[in-house]
Coordinates of C-alpha atoms in Angstrom, one line a residue:
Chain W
X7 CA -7.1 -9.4 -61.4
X8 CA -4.1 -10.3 -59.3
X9 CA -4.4 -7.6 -57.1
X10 CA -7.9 -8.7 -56.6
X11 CA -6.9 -11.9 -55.6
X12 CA -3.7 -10.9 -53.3
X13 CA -6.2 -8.4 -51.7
X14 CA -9.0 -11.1 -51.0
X15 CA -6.0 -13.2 -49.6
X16 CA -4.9 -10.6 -47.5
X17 CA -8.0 -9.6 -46.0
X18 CA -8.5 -13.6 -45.5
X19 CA -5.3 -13.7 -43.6
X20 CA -6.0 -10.8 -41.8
X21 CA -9.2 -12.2 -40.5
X22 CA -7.8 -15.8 -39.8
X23 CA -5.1 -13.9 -37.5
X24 CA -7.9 -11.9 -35.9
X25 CA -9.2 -15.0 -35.0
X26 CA -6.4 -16.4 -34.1
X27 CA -5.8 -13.7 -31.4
X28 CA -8.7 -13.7 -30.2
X29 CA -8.2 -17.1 -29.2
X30 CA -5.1 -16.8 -27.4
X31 CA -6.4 -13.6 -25.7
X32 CA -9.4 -16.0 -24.3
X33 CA -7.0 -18.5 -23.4
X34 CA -4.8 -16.3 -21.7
X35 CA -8.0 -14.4 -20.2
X36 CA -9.0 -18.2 -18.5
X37 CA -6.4 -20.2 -18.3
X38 CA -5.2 -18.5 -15.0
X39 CA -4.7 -19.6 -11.6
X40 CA -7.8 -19.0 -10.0
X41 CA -7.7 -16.1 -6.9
X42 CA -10.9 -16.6 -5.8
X43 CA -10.7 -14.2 -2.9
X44 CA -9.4 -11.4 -5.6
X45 CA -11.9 -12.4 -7.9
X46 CA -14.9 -12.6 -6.4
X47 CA -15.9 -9.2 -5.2
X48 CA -14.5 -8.0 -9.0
X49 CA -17.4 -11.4 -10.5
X50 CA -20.0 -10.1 -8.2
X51 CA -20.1 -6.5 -8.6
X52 CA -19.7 -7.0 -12.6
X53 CA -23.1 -10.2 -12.4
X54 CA -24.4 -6.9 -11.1
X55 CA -23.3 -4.5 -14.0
X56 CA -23.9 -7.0 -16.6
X57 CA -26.9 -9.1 -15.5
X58 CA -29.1 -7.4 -12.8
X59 CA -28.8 -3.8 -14.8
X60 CA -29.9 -5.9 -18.1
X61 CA -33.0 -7.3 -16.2
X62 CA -35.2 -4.3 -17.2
X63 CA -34.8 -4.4 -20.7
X64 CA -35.2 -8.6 -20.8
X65 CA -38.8 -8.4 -18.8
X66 CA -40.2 -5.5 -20.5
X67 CA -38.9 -7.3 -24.0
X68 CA -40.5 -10.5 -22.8
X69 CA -43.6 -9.4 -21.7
X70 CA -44.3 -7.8 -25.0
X71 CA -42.7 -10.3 -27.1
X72 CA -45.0 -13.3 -25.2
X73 CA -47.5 -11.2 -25.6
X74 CA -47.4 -10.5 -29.5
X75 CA -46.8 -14.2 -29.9
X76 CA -50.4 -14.8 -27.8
X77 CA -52.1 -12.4 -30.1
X78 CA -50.8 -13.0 -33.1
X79 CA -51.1 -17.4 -32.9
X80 CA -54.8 -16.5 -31.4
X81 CA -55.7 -15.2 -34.3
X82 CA -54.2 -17.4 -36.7
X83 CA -55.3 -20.5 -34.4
X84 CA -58.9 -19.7 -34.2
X85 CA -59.4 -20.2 -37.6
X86 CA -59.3 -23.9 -37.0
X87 CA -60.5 -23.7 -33.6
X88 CA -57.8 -24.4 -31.7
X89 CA -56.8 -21.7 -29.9
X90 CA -56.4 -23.7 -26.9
X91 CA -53.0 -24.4 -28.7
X92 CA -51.7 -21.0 -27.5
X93 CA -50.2 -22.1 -24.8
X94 CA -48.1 -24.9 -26.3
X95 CA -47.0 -22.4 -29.4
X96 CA -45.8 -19.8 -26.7
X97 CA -44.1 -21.5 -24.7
X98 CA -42.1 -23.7 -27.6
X99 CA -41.1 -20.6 -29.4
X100 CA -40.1 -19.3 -26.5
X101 CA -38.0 -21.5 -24.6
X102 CA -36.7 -23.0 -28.0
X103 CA -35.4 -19.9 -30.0
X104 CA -36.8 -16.3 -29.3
X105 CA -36.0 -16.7 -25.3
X106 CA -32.2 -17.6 -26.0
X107 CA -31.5 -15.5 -29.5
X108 CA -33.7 -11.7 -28.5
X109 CA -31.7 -12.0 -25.0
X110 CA -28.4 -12.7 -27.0
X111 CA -29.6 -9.7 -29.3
X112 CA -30.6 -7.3 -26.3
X113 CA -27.3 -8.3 -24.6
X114 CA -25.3 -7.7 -27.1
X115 CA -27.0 -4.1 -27.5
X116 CA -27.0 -3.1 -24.0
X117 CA -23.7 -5.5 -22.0
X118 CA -21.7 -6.6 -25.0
X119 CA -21.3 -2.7 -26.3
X120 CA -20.7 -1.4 -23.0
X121 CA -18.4 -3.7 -22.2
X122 CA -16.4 -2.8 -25.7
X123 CA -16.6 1.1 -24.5
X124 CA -15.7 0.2 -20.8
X125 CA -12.4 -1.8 -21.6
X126 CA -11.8 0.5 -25.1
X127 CA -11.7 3.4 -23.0
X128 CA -9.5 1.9 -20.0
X129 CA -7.4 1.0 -23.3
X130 CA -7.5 4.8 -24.2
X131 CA -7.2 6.3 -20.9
X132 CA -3.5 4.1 -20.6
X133 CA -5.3 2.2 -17.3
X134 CA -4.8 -1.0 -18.7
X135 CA -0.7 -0.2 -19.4
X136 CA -1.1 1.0 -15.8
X137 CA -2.0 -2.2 -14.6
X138 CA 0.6 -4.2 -16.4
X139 CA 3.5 -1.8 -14.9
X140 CA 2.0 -2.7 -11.4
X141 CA 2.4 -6.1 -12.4
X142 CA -1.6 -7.0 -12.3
X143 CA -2.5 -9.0 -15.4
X144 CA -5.4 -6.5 -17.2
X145 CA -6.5 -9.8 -18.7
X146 CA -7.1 -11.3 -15.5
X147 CA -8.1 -8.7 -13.5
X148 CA -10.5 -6.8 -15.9
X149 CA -11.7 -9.1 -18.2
X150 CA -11.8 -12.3 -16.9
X151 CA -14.4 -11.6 -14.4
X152 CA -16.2 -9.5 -17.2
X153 CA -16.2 -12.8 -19.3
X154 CA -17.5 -14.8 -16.3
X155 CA -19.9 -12.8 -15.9
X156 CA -21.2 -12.4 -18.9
X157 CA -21.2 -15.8 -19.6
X158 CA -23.3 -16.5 -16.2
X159 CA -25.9 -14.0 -16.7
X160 CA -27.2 -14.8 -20.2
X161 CA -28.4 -17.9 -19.3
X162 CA -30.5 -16.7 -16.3
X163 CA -31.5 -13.5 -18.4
X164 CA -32.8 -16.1 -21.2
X165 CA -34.9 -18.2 -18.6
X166 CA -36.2 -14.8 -16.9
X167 CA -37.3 -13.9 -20.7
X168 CA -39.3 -17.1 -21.5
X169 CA -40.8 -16.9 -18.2
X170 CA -42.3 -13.7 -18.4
X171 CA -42.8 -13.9 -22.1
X172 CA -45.3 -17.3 -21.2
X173 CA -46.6 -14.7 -18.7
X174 CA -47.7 -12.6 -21.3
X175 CA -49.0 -15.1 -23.4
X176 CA -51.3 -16.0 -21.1
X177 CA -52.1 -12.3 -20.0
X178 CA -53.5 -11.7 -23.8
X179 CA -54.8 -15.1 -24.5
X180 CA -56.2 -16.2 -20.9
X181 CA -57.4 -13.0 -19.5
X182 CA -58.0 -10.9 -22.6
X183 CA -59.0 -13.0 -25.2
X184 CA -60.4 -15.7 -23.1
X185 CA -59.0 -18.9 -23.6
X186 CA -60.1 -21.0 -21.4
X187 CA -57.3 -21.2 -18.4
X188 CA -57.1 -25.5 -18.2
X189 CA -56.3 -26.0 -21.6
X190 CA -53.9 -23.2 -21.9
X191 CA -52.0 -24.8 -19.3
X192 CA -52.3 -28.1 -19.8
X193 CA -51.5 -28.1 -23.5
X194 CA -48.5 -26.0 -22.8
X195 CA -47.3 -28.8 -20.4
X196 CA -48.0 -31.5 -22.2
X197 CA -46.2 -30.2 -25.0
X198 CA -43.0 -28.8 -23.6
X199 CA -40.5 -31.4 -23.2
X200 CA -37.3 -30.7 -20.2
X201 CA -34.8 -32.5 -21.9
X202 CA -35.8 -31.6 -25.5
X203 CA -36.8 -27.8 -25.1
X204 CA -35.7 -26.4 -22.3
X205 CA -32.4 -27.7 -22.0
X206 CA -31.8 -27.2 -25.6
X207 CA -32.7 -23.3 -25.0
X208 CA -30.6 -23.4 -22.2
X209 CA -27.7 -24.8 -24.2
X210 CA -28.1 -22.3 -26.3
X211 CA -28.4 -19.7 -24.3
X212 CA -24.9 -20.8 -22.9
X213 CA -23.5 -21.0 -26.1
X214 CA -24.3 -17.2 -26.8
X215 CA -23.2 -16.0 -23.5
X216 CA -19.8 -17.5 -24.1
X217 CA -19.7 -15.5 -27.7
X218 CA -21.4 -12.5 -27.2
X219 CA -19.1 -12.1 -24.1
X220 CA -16.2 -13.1 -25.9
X221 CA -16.7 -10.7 -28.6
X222 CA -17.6 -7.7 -26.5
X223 CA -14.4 -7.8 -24.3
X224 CA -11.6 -8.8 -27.3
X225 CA -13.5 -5.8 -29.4
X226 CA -12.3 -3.8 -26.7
X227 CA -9.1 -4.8 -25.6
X228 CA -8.6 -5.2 -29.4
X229 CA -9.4 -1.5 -30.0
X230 CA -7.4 1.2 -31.3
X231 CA -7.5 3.7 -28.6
X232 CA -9.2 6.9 -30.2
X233 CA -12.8 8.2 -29.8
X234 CA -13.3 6.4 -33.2
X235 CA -11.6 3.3 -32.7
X236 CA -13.7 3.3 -30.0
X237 CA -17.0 4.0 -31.7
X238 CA -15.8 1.7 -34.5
X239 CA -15.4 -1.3 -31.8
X240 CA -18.6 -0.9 -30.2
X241 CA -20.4 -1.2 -33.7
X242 CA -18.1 -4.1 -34.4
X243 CA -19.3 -5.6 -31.1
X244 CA -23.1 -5.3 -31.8
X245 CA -22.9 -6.5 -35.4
X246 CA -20.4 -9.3 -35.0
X247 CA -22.4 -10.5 -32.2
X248 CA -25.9 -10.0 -33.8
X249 CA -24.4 -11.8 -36.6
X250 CA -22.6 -14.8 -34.6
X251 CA -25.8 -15.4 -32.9
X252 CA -28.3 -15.4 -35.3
X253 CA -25.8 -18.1 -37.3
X254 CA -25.0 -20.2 -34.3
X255 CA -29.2 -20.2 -34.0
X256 CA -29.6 -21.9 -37.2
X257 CA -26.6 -24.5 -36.9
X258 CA -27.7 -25.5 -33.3
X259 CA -31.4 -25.7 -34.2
X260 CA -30.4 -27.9 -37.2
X261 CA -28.5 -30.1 -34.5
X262 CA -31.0 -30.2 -31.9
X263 CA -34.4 -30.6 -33.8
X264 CA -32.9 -31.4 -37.0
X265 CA -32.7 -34.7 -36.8
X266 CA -29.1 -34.5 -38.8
Chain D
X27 CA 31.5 10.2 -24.1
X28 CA 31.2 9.7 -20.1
X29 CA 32.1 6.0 -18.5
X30 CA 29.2 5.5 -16.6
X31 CA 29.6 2.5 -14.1
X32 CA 27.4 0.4 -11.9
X33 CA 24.6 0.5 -14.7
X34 CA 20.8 -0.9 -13.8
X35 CA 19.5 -0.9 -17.6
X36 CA 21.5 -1.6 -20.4
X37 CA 19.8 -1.9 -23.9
X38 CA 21.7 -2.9 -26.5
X39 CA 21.7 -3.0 -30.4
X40 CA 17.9 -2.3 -29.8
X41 CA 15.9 -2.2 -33.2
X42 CA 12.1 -1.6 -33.0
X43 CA 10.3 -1.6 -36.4
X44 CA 6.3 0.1 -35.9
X45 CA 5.5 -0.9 -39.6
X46 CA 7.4 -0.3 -42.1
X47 CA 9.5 2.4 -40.1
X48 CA 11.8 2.1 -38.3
X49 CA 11.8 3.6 -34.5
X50 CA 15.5 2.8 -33.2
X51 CA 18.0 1.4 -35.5
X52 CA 21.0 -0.6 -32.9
X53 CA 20.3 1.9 -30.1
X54 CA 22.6 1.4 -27.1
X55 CA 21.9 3.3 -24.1
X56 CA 22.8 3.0 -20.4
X57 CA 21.4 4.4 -17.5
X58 CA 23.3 4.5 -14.3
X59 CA 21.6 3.1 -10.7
X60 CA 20.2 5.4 -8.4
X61 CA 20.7 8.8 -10.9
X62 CA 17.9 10.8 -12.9
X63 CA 18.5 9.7 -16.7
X64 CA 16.4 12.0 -19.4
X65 CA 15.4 10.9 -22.7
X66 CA 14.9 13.5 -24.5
X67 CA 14.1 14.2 -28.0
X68 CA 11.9 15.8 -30.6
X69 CA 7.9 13.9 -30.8
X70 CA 8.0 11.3 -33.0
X71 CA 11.3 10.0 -31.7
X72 CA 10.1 6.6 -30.0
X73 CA 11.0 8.5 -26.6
X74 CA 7.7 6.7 -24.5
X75 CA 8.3 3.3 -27.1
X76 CA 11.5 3.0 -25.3
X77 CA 9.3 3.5 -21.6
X78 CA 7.0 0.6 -23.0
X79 CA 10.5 -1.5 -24.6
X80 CA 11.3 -1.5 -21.2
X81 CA 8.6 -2.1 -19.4
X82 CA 8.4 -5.4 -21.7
X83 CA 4.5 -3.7 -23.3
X84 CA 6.4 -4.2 -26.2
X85 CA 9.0 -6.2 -27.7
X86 CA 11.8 -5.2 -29.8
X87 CA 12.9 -6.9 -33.2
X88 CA 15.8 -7.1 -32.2
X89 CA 18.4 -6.3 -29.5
X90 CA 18.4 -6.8 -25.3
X91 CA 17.3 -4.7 -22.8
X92 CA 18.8 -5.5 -19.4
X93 CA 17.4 -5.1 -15.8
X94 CA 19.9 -6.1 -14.0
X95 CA 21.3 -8.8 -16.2
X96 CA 17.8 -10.0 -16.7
X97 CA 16.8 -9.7 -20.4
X98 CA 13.1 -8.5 -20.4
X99 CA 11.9 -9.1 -23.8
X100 CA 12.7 -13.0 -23.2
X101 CA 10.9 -13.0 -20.4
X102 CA 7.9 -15.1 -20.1
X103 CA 5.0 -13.8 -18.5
X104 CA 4.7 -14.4 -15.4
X105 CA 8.1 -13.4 -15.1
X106 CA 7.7 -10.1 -16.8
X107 CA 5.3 -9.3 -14.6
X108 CA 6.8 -10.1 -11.0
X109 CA 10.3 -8.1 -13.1
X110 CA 7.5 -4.7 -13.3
X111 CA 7.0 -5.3 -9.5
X112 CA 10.3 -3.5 -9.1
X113 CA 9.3 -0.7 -11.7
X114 CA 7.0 2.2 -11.8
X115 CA 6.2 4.5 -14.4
X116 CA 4.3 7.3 -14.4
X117 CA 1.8 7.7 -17.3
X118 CA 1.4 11.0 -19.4
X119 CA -2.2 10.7 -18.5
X120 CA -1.9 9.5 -15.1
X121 CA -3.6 6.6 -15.9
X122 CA -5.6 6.3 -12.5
X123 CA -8.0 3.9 -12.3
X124 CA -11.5 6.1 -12.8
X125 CA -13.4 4.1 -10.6
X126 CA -11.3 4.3 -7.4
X127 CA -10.7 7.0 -5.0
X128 CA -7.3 8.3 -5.0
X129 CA -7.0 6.6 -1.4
X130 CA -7.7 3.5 -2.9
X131 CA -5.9 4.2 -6.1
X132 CA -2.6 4.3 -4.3
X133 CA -3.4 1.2 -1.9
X134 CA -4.3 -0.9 -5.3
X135 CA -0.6 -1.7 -5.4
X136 CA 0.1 -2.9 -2.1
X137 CA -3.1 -4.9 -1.7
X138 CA -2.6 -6.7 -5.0
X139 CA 1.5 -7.8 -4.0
X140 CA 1.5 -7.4 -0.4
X141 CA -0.5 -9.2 2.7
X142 CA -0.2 -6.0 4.7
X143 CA -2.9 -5.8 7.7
X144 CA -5.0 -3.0 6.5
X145 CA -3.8 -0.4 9.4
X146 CA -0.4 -0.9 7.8
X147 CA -1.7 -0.2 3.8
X148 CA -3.3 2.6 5.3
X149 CA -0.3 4.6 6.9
X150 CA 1.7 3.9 3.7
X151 CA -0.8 5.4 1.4
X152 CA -1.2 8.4 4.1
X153 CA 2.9 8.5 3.6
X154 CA 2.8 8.1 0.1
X155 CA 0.2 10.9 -0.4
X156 CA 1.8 13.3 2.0
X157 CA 5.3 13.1 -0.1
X158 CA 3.2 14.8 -2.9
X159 CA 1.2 16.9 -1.1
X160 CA -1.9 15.2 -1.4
X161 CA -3.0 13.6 2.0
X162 CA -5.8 16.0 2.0
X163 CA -7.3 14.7 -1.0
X164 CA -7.6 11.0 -0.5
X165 CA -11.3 10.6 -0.4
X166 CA -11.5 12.5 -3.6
X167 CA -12.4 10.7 -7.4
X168 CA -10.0 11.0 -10.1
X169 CA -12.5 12.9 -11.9
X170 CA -12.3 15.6 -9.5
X171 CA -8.7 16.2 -9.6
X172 CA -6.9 19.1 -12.2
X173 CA -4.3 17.5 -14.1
X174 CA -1.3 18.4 -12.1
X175 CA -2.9 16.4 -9.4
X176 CA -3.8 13.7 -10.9
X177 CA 0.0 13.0 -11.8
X178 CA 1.0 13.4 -8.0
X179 CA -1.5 11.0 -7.4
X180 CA -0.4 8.4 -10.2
X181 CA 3.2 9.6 -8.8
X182 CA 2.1 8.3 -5.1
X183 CA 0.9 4.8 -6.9
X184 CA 4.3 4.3 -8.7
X185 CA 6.0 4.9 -5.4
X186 CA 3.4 2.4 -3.4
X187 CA 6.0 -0.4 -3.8
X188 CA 9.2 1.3 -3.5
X189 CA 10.4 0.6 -6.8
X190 CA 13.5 0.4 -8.2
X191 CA 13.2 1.7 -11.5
X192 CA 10.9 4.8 -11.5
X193 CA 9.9 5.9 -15.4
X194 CA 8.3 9.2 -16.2
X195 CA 6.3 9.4 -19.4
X196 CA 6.5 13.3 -20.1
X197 CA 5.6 14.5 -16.8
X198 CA 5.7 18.0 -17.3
X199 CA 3.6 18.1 -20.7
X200 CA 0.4 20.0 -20.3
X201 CA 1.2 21.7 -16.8
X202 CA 0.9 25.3 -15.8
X203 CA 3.9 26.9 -14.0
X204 CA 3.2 25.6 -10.7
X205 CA 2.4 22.5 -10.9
X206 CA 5.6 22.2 -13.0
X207 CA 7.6 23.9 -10.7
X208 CA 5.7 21.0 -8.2
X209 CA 6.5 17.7 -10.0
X210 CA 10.2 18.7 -10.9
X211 CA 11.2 19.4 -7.5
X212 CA 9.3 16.2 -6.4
X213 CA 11.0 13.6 -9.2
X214 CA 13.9 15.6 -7.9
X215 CA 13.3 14.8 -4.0
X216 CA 12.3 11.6 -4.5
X217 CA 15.0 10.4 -6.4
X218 CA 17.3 12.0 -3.5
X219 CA 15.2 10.6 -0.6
X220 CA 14.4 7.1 -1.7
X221 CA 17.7 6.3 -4.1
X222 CA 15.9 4.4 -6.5
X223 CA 16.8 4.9 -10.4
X224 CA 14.7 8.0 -12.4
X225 CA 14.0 7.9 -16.3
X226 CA 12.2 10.8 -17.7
X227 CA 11.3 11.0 -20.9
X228 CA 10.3 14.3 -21.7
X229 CA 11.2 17.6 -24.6
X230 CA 10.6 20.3 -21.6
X231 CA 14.2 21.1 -22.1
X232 CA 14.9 23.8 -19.2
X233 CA 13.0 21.2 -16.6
X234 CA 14.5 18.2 -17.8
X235 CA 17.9 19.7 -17.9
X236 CA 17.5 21.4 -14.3
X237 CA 17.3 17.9 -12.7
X238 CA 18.9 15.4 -14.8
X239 CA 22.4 13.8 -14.0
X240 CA 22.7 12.4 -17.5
X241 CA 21.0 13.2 -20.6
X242 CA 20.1 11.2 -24.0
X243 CA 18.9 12.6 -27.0
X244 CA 17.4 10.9 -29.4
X245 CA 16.5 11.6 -33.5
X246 CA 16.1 9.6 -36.7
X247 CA 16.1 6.0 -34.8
X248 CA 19.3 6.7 -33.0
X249 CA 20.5 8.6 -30.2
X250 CA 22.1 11.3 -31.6
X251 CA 23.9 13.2 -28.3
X252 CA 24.6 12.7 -24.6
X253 CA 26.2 13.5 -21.3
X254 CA 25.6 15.6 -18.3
X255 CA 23.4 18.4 -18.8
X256 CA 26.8 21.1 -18.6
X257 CA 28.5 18.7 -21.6
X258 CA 25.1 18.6 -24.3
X259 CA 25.1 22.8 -23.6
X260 CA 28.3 22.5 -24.8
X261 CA 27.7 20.6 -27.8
X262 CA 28.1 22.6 -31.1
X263 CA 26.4 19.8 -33.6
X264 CA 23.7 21.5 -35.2
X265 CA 21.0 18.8 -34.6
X266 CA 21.9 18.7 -31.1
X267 CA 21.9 22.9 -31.3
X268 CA 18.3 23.2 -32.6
X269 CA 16.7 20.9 -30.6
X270 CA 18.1 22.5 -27.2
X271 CA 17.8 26.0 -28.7
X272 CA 14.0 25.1 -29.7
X273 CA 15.0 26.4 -33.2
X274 CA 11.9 26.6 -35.7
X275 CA 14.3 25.1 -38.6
X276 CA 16.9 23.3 -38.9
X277 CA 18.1 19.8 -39.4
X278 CA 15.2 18.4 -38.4
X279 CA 12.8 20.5 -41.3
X280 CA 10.0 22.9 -40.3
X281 CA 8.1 21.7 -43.4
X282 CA 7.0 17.8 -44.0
X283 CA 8.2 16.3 -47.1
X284 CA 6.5 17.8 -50.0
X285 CA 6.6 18.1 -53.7
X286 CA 8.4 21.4 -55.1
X287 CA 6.0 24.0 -53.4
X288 CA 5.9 26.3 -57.2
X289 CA 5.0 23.5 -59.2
X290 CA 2.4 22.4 -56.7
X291 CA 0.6 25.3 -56.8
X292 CA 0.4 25.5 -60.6
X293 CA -0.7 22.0 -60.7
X294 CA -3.8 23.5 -59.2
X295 CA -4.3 26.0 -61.7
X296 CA -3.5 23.0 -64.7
X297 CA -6.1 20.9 -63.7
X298 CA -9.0 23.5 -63.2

C-alpha cells in the first residue's frame, strides 16, 4: 500500500518536473534576442514545411467535413422544414469548434509528429551537440523558428478549413440538395457573429498552435535518442496533443459561450 | 608521473554521477597547450562524457574543469557558448547537418560568428576542405559521402574557426584501413601546422599511440595510468597491461557479473 502510494507520488513528481522543463525549455526557446536577419529565411522556409505542405490535407478534410455537416443537418432539418437553417448550422460549427479542433487534430498528425521525428533524429544523429560546440544555440536556431512557425500557421490553416468546409456546405445543400441559394446565405450571415464566433475560433485556434507546437518540438528535443525513443516521442506527440486539444476545447468553449 | 607545464585544460576533483553510478570519482587530468593528448580507455569508461564535461553539454557534480582559468561548468550560457567558439570537436558520427551541402556545412561556422564578405567564407571553406582532401566534393550531400568522408568533412567544420581546443570523439572507430591511415596522419598534421591543442578520445590503441604526445587511461571512474606513449609501454600494472595488449581477460572480466554459473544452470533444471 505504501509502495503504491510512493509510486503514484513518484510518477506525480516525475510529471510535475516534465512540466516543469518543458517550460524553461520554451522560455529559453523565446526569450532570445531576436536575429531577425538569421531568423527569417530559417521562419520562412519552415511556414513552408509546416503550413503550406499541411494545406492539402486541411482542404480536402474541410471540404468533406462541411460537406457531411450539409448533408447530415439537411436531413435532420427538413423534418421541421427548415432546411434553410443549413447555412447558419455550418458555418457555427465550423468556425466555432470543428474548424479550430480537426485542424489542431490533423496538425498534430501530420506537423506536430514530424516535427518530434525531425528534431528526435537531429537529437540522435549528435547534430544538435554539433551545434552547441559551434556555439549556435539548437534552441534558437532549430526550434525557435519551428515553434513560430507552427504557431503562425494553425491559425491560417483553421480559417482556410472553415472556409472551404462552408464551401462544401453549400456544394451539398445549395447545389445538390437544392436549398434555395438567398436563404442559405443570408441565414448564415445573420447568424454568425465576428466578435462572438469567429474571433472566438480564432482564439482558439491560437491557443492550439501555441500547444500542439509546443508539444511536438519538447517531445523531440526531449527524446531519448534511439529508433524507439524516437518512435515512442512521436506517439507521445500525437496523443498528448490530441489529448491537450480536445481538453482545452471544452474549457475554452465553457469560457466563451458558457456564460461562466 | 611527467610535470607537464603551460597546461590549457585542467580538470580537477571531477565527479560525474549518470544515475546511481558513478562515471569519474575526483578525476584530475591535465592536458598540455598545443600537444595531441589521448584518452583512452576500455567502452564504458566515460571517455566521450569527459568530451561533453568539457564542452560544458554536461555538468559535473562536482569538481572544475578549467579553460584557461575559466571554469566551464559555472559558466552561464551565453558565456558557455562564446567559451565553445574557441573549441571544436569532432563527433563519432560526424554530426553534419543532413540538410546542407558539405560546402555549406563547413561555411555554417563562419557565417553564424563572423561578418566575412562571402568571397572571403568561400576561399576559407575551399582551404579548409583542401587540408582534408575534399575540395572536390563540396557540392556533394552528406548523404552521399562514405563514412571516412563524412568525418574529414565534420573535421573541415571544426577547423572553420581556427579553434583552440580541437576534441576528437573516437575518430578512427568504424574506419577501413585507409581512411584510418587518412584521419591519423591528418589530426597529426593539423595539430603540427595550425598549433592548436588535440584531445582524442579513442581505444584504437596502435593509432592513438602512433600520434599522441601524452596518454591517459582511464578505468573504474578514475584514471588509472599515464605518460608518453614510450612510458605506458613500459608500464607492468596488469590493468594497464591488458588494456594495451587487448587481452580477452583480465582485470577488467571477460564475463559480466553473474551468479555461480553450476548453480545457475541447475536452477533451470529445479524449476522445470
Amino acid at each position: 500500500m505504501v509502495e503504491l502510494i510512493a509510486a503514484t507520488g513518484r510518477a506525480g513528481l516525475n510529471r510535475v518536473a516534465a512540466f516543469g522543463r518543458a517550460a524553461i525549455f520554451l522560455m529559453q526557446s523565446l526569450v532570445a534576442r531576436p536575429a531577425p536577419l538569421q531568423m527569417l529565411p530559417l521562419l520562412l522556409r519552415q511556414i513552408y514545411v509546416v503550413g503550406v505542405q499541411s494545406l492539402i490535407i486541411i482542404i480536402v478534410s474541410g471540404l468533406f467535413i462541411g460537406m457531411v455537416l450539409g448533408l447530415q443537418g439537411y436531413t435532420i432539418l427538413v423534418a421541421y422544414g427548415s432546411e434553410q437553417a443549413v447555412g447558419q448550422m455550418v458555418a457555427l460549427s465550423l468556425v466555432r469548434e470543428l474548424a479550430p479542433v480537426v485542424t489542431a487534430l490533423l496538425f498534430a498528425g501530420r506537423a506536430g509528429s514530424a516535427l518530434t521525428a525531425e528534431i528526435g533524429l537531429m537529437k540522435a544523429t549528435e547534430q544538435l551537440a554539433s551545434l552547441e560546440m559551434i556555439g549556435v544555440d539548437p534552441l534558437r536556431r532549430i526550434v525557435a523558428p519551428r515553434f513560430w512557425a507552427g504557431f503562425l500557421c494553425l491559425p491560417i490553416l483553421s480559417a482556410v478549413f472553415a472556409l472551404v468546409g462552408v464551401y462544401g456546405g453549400a456544394l451539398v445543400g445549395v447545389e445538390w440538395l437544392g436549398i434555395y441559394e438567398g436563404s442559405f446565405w443570408a441565414n448564415m450571415q445573420n447568424s454568425v457573429d465576428f466578435f462572438d464566433d469567429v474571433l472566438n475560433g480564432c482564439i482558439k485556434a491560437v491557443v492550439f498552435g501555441f500547444v500542439v507546437t509546443w508539444i511536438a518540438v519538447y517531445q523531440g528535443y526531449d527524446s531519448v535518442p534511439t529508433s524507439e525513443g524516437i518512435s515512442q516521442a512521436t506517439t507521445r506527440t500525437v496523443v498528448y496533443a490530441s489529448l491537450a486539444v480536445l481538453g482545452l476545447d471544452f474549457v475554452l468553449t465553457a469560457l466563451m459561450f458558457g456564460d461562466l | 608521473m611527467t610535470q607537464l607545464d603551460d597546461i590549457i585544460i585542467d580538470v580537477r576533483g571531477l565527479t560525474f554521477y549518470r544515475g546511481e553510478r558513478a562515471i569519474f570519482r575526483d578525476v584530475d587530468i591535465q592536458v598540455p597547450r598545443g600537444k595531441i593528448t589521448a584518452i583512452m580507455g576500455p567502452s564504458g569508461t566515460g571517455k566521450t562524457t569527459l568530451l561533453k564535461l568539457i564542452g560544458g553539454q554536461l555538468k559535473p557534480d562536482s569538481g572544475e574543469i578549467l579553460l584557461d582559468g575559466q571554469n566551464v561548468p559555472s559558466l552561464g550560457r551565453r558565456a558557455l557558448f562564446r567559451i565553445r567558439e574557441r573549441m571544436g570537436m569532432l563527433f563519432q558520427s560526424g554530426a553534419l547537418f543532413t540538410d546542407m551541402s558539405v560546402y555549406e556545412n563547413v561555411a555554417f561556422p563562419l557565417r553564424v560568428h563572423t561578418r566575412l564578405p562571402e568571397e572571403m567564407v568561400r576561399d576559407l571553406v575551399l582551404m579548409k576542405l583542401q587540408a582534408v582532401g575534399l575540395r572536390g566534393a563540396r557540392d556533394l550531400m552528406p548523404s552521399e559521402l562514405s563514412g571516412g568522408m563524412a568525418r574529414r568533412v565534420a573535421l573541415a567544420r571544426a577547423i572553420a574557426l581556427d579553434p583552440d581546443v580541437l576534441m576528437y570523439d573516437e575518430p578512427f572507430t568504424g574506419q577501413d584501413p585507409i581512411a584510418m591511415g587518412v584521419l591519423v596522419n591528418l589530426i597529426k598534421r593539423l595539430n603540427e601546422a595550425t598549433g592548436h591543442t588535440s584531445i582524442i578520445v579513442s581505444h584504437d590503441i596502435q593509432e592513438t599511440m602512433g600520434i599522441a604526445d601524452h596518454i591517459y587511461i582511464l578505468a573504474d571512474g578514475g584514471v588509472i595510468a599515464q605518460g608518453s606513449p614510450e612510458q605506458l609501454m613500459a608500464e607492468n600494472s596488469p590493468q594497464v597491461k591488458q588494456f594495451i595488449d587487448g587481452l580477452p581477460d583480465g582485470p577488467v572480466p571477460f564475463h559480466f557479473p553473474a551468479d555461480d554459473y553450476q548453480s545457475d544452470l541447475m536452477l533451470g533444471l529445479n524449476n522445470g
